[in-house]
GROMACS .gro file of C-alpha atoms in nm:
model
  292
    1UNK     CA    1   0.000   0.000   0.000
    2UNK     CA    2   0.109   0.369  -0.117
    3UNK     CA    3  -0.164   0.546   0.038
    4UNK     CA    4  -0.464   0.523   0.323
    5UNK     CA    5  -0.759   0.700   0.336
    6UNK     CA    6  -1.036   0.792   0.616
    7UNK     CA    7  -1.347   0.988   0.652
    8UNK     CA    8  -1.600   1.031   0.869
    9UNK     CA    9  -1.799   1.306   1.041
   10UNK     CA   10  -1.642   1.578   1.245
   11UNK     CA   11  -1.908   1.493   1.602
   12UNK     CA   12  -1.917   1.663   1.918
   13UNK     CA   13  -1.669   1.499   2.163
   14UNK     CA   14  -1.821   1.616   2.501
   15UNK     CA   15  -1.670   1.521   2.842
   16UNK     CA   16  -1.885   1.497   3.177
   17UNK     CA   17  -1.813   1.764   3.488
   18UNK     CA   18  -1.566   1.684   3.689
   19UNK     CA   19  -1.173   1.516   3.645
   20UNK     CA   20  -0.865   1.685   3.620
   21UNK     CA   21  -0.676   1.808   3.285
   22UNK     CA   22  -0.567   1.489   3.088
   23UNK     CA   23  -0.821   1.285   3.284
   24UNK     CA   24  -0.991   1.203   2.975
   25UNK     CA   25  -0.929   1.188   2.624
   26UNK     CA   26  -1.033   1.065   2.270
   27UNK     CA   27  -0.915   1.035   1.946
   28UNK     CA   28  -1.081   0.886   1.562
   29UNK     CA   29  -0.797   0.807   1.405
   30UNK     CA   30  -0.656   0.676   1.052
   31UNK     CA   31  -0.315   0.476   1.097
   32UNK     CA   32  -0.071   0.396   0.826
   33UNK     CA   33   0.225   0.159   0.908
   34UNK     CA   34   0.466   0.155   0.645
   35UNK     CA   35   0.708  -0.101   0.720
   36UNK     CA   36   0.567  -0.402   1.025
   37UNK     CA   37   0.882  -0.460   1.091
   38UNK     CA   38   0.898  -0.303   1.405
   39UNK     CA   39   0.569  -0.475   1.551
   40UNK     CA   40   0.352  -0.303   1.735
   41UNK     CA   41   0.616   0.021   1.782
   42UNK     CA   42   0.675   0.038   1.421
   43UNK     CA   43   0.717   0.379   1.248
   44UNK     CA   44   0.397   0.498   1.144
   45UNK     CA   45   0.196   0.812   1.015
   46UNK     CA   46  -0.157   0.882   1.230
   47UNK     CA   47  -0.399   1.161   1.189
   48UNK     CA   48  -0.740   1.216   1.318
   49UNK     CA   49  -0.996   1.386   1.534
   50UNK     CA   50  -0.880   1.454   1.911
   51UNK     CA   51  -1.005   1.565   2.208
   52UNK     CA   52  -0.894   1.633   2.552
   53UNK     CA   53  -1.027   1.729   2.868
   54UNK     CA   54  -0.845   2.053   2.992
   55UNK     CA   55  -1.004   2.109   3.306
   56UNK     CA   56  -1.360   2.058   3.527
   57UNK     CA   57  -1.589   2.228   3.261
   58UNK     CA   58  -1.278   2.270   2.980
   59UNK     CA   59  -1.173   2.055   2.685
   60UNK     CA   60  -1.008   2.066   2.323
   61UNK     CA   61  -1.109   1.939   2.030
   62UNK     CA   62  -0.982   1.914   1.660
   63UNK     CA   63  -0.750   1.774   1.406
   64UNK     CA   64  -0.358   1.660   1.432
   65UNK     CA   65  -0.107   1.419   1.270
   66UNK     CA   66   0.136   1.216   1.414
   67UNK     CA   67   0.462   1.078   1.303
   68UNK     CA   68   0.633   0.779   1.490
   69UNK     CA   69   0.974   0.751   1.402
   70UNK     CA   70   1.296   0.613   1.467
   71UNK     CA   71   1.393   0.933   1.711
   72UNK     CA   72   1.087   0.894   1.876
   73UNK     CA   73   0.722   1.086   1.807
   74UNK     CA   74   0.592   1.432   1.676
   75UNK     CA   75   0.275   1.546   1.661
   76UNK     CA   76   0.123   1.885   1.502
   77UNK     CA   77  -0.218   2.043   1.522
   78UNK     CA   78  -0.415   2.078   1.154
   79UNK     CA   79  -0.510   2.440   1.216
   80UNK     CA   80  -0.603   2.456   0.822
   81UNK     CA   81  -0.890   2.375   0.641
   82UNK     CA   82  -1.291   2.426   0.713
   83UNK     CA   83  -1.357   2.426   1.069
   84UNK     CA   84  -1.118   2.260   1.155
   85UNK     CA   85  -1.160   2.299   1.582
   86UNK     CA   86  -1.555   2.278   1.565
   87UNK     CA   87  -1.789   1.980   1.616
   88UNK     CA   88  -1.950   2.063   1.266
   89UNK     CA   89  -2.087   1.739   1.187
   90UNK     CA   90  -2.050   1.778   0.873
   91UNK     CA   91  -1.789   1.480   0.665
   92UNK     CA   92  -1.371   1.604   0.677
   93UNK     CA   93  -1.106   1.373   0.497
   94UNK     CA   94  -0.812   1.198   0.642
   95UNK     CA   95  -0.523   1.089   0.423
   96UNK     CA   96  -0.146   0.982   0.399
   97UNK     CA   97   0.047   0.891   0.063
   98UNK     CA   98   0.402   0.833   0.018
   99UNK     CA   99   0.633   1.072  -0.181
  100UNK     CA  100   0.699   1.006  -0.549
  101UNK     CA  101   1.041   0.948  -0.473
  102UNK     CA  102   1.174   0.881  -0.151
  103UNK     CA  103   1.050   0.699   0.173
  104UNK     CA  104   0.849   1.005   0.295
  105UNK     CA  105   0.512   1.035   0.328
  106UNK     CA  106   0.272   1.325   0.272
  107UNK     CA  107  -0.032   1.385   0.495
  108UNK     CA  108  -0.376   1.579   0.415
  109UNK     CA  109  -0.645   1.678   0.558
  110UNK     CA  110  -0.953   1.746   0.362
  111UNK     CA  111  -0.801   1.674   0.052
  112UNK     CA  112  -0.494   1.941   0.177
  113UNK     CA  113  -0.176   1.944   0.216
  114UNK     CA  114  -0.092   1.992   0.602
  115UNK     CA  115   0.244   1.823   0.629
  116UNK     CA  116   0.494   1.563   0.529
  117UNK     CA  117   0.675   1.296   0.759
  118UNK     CA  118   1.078   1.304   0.786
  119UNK     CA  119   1.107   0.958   0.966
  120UNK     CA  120   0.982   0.712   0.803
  121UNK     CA  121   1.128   0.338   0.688
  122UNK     CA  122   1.159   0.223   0.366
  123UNK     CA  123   0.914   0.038   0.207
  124UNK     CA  124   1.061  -0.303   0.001
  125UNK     CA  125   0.846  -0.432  -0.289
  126UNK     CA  126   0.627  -0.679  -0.169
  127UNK     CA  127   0.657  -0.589   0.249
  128UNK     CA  128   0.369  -0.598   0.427
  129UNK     CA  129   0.180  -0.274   0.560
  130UNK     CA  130  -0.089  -0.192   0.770
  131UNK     CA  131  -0.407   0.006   0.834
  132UNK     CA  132  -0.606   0.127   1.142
  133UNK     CA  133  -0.886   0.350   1.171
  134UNK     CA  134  -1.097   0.334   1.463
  135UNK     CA  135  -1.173   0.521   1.822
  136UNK     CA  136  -0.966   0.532   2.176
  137UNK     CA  137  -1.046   0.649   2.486
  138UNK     CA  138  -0.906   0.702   2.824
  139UNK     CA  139  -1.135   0.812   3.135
  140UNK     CA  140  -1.473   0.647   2.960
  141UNK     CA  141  -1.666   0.785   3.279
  142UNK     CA  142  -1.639   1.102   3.139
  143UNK     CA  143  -1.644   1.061   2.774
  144UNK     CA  144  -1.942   1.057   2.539
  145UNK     CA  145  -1.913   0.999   2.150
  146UNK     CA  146  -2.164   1.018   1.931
  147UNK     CA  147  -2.218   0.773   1.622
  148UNK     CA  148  -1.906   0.781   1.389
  149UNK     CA  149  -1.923   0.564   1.091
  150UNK     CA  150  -1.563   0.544   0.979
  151UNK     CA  151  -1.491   0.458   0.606
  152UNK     CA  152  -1.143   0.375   0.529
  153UNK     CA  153  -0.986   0.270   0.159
  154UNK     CA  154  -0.657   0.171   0.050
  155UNK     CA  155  -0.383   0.290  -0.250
  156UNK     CA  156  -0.207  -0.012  -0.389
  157UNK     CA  157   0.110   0.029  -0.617
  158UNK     CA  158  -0.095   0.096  -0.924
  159UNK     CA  159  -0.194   0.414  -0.795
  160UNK     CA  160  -0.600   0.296  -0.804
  161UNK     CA  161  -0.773   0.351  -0.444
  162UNK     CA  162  -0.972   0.052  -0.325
  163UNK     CA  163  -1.174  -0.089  -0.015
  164UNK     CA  164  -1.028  -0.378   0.184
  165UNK     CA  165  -1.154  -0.741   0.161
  166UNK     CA  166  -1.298  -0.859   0.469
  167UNK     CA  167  -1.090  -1.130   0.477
  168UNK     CA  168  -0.812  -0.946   0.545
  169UNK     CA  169  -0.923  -0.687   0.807
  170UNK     CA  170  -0.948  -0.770   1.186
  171UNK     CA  171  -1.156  -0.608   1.479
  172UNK     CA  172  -1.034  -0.594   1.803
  173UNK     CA  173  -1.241  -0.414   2.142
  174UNK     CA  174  -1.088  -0.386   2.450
  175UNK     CA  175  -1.367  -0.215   2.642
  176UNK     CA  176  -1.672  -0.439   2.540
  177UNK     CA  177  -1.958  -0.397   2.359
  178UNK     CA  178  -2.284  -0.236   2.526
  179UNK     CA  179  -2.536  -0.498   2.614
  180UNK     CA  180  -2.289  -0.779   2.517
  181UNK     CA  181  -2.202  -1.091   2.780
  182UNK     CA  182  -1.929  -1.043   2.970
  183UNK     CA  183  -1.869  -1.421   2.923
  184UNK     CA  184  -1.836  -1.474   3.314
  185UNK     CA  185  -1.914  -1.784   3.459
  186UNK     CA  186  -2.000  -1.651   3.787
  187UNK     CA  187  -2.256  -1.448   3.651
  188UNK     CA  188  -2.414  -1.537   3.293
  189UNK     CA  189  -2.653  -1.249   3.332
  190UNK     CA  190  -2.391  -0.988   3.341
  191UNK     CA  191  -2.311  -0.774   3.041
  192UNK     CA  192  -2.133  -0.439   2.940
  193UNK     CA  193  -2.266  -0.082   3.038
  194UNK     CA  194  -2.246   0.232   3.016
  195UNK     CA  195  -2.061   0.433   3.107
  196UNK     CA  196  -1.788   0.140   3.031
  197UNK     CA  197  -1.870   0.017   2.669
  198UNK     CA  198  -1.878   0.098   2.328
  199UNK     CA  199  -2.149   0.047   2.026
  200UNK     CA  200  -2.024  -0.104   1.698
  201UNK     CA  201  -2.138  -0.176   1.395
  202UNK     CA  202  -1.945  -0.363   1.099
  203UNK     CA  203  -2.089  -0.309   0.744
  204UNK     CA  204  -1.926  -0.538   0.509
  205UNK     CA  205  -2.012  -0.807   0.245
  206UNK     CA  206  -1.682  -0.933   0.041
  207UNK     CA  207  -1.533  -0.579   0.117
  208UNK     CA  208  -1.516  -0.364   0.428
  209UNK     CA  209  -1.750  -0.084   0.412
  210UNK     CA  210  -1.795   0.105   0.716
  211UNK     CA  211  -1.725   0.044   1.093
  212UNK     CA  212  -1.959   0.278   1.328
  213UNK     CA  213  -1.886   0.309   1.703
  214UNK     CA  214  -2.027   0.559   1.961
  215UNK     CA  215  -1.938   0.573   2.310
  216UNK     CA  216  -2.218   0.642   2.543
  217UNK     CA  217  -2.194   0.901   2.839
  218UNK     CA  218  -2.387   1.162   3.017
  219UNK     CA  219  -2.392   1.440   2.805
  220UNK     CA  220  -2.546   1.539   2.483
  221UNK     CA  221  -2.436   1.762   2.153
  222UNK     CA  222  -2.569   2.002   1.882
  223UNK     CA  223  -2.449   2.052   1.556
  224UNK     CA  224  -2.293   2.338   1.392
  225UNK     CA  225  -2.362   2.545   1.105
  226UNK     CA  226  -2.245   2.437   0.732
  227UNK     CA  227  -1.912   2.459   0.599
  228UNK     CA  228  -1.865   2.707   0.290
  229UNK     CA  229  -1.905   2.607  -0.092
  230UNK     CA  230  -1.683   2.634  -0.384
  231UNK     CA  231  -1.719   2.649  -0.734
  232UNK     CA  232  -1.484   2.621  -1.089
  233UNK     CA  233  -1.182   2.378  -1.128
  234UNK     CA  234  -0.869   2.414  -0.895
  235UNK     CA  235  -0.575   2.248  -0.989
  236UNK     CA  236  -0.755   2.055  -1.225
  237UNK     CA  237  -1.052   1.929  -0.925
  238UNK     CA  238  -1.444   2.016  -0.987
  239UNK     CA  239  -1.495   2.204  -0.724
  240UNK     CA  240  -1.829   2.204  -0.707
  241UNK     CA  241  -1.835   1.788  -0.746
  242UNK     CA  242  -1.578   1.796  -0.439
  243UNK     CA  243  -1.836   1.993  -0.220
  244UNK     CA  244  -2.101   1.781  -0.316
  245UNK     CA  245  -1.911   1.458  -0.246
  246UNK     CA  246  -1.771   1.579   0.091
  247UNK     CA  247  -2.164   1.658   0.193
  248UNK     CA  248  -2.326   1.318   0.098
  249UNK     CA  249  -2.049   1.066  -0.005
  250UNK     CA  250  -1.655   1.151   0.113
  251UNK     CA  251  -1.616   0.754   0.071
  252UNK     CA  252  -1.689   0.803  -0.307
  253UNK     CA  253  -1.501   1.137  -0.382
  254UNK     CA  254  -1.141   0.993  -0.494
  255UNK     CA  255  -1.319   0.807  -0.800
  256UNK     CA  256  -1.667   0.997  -0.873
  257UNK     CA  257  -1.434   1.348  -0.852
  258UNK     CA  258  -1.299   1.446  -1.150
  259UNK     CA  259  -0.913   1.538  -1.122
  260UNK     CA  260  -0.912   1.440  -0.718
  261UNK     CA  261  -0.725   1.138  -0.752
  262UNK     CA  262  -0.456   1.290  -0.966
  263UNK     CA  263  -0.443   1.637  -0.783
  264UNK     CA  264  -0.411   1.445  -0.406
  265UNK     CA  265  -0.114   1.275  -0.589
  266UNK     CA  266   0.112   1.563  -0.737
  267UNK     CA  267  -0.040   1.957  -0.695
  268UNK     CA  268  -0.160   1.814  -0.324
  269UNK     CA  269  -0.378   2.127  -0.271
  270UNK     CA  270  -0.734   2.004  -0.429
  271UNK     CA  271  -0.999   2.219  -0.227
  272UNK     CA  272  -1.037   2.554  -0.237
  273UNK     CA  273  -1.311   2.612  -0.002
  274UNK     CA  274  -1.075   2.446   0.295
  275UNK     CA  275  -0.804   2.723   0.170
  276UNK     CA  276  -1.045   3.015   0.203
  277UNK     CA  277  -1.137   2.932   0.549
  278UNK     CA  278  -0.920   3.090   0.792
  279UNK     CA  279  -0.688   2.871   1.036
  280UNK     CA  280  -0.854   2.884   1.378
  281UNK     CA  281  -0.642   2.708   1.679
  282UNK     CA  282  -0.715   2.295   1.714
  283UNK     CA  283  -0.641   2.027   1.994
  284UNK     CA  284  -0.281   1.969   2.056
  285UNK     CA  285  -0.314   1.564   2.291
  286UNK     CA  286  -0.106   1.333   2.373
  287UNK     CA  287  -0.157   0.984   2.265
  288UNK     CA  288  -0.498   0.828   2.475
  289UNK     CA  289  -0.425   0.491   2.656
  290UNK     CA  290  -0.710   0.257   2.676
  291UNK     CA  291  -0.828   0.209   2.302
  292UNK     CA  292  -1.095   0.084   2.087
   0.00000   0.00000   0.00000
């Protein structure tokens, strides 16, 4: 794999009253591993939604990308793009593809360019790679998450973005599902609650389509108004397509888009409405330690 791919919609983190800064966190994120070599501390390329409980009634919330590398880890803020620190609801794009040359990898946000790893292993012909996308938490007692259905897709050597096959993906919960047995022979009756479990959904047939997960809590969310609209071609992208697609169907956009899947490739700057919008601050986290 050259490339990975995520999208889903930007929800309202919200955290309960009470708990000290860093008490709770949580993070929808899209991981690339390169190179497996390493196992589970290989170098890798993450970027996603964050959020982070700052105080009793504070918290943070927005994109960042993370690079894992061989001196250690770095992570920047996305301050870029539409919205970026707002709960808008509304679909935002997740993607890393390597360099044309080089080991390197590029990463963008919304179909942007936000920044480029400096870290990262080679990648022999033939080595396996690796995808993640999914949701972490730490503190669930104050965390709620709404309904994200996550979408991922993959770019193999031939440049041509596709989903995975079922066969090859795997889904792993640490937490437990809500209303699932707890498998304890003690107590047959018991089974996972709130505030301590997750809802998940696979979608899949032959491929995987769509994983949606929610973590229940005590607190609710609104939406927030629309991003803006853009028109014309920009660096060779329908504009107007890409706004359309990022509304209803961000899953579709790299094929049904015309000039998206070449522009993400070379210019690397493919929507203008995300450009117009001016940079407002986003979370800065550290990485959260119980996961989904």
């Amino acid at each position: 794999m050259i490339g990975a791919f995520g999208t889903w919609r930007n929800v309202p983190i919200t955290f309960g009253s009470g708990g000290d800064a860093g008490s709770a966190q949580a993070s929808n994120y899209l991981r690339m591993v390169p190179n497996t070599e390493g196992g589970m501390f290989a170098n890798s390329i993450e970027v996603g939604l964050y959020a982070e409980k700052t105080g009793p009634t504070t918290s943070t919330y927005g994109p960042q990308w993370t690079e894992l590398g061989n001196s250690g880890g770095k992570t920047k803020a996305i301050t870029a793009g539409i919205n970026p620190a707002l709960a808008d609801n509304m679909n935002h794009t997740y993607m890393t593809v390597r360099q044309a040359s080089g080991d390197q990898w590029d990463v963008l946000y919304d179909f942007n360019w936000v920044g480029s790893t400096t870290d990262q292993l080679k990648v022999p012909r033939g080595n396996s790679n690796r995808i993640d996308i999914g949701l972490e938490v730490m503190g669930p007692q104050h965390v709620t998450v709404p309904e994200i259905a996550n979408r991922v897709q993959f770019m193999a050597e031939n440049k041509a973005w596709s989903r995975a096959a079922t066969a090859d993906t795997a889904q792993v919960t640490t937490l437990g599902i809500c209303g699932q047995s707890k498998g304890l022979p003690s107590d047959p009756t018991a089974v996972y609650t709130a505030l301590y479990c997750f809802n998940a959904k696979l979608t899949d047939a032959t491929k995987f389509t769509q994983w949606t997960v929610s973590k229940p809590g005590a607190t609710t969310s609104q939406a927030s108004p629309l991003p803006p609209q853009s028109t014309g071609t920009f660096n060779g992208v329908d504009q107007k397509a890409l706004s359309r697609c990022l509304a209803t169907d961000p899953n579709a956009c790299l094929t049904s888009v015309p000039g998206l899947s070449t522009c993400v490739q070379t210019a690397k700057v493919c929507n203008a409405a995300a450009l117009q919008s001016a940079p407002r601050s986003s979370a800065r986290g550290q990485r959260p330690g119980g996961s989904y």
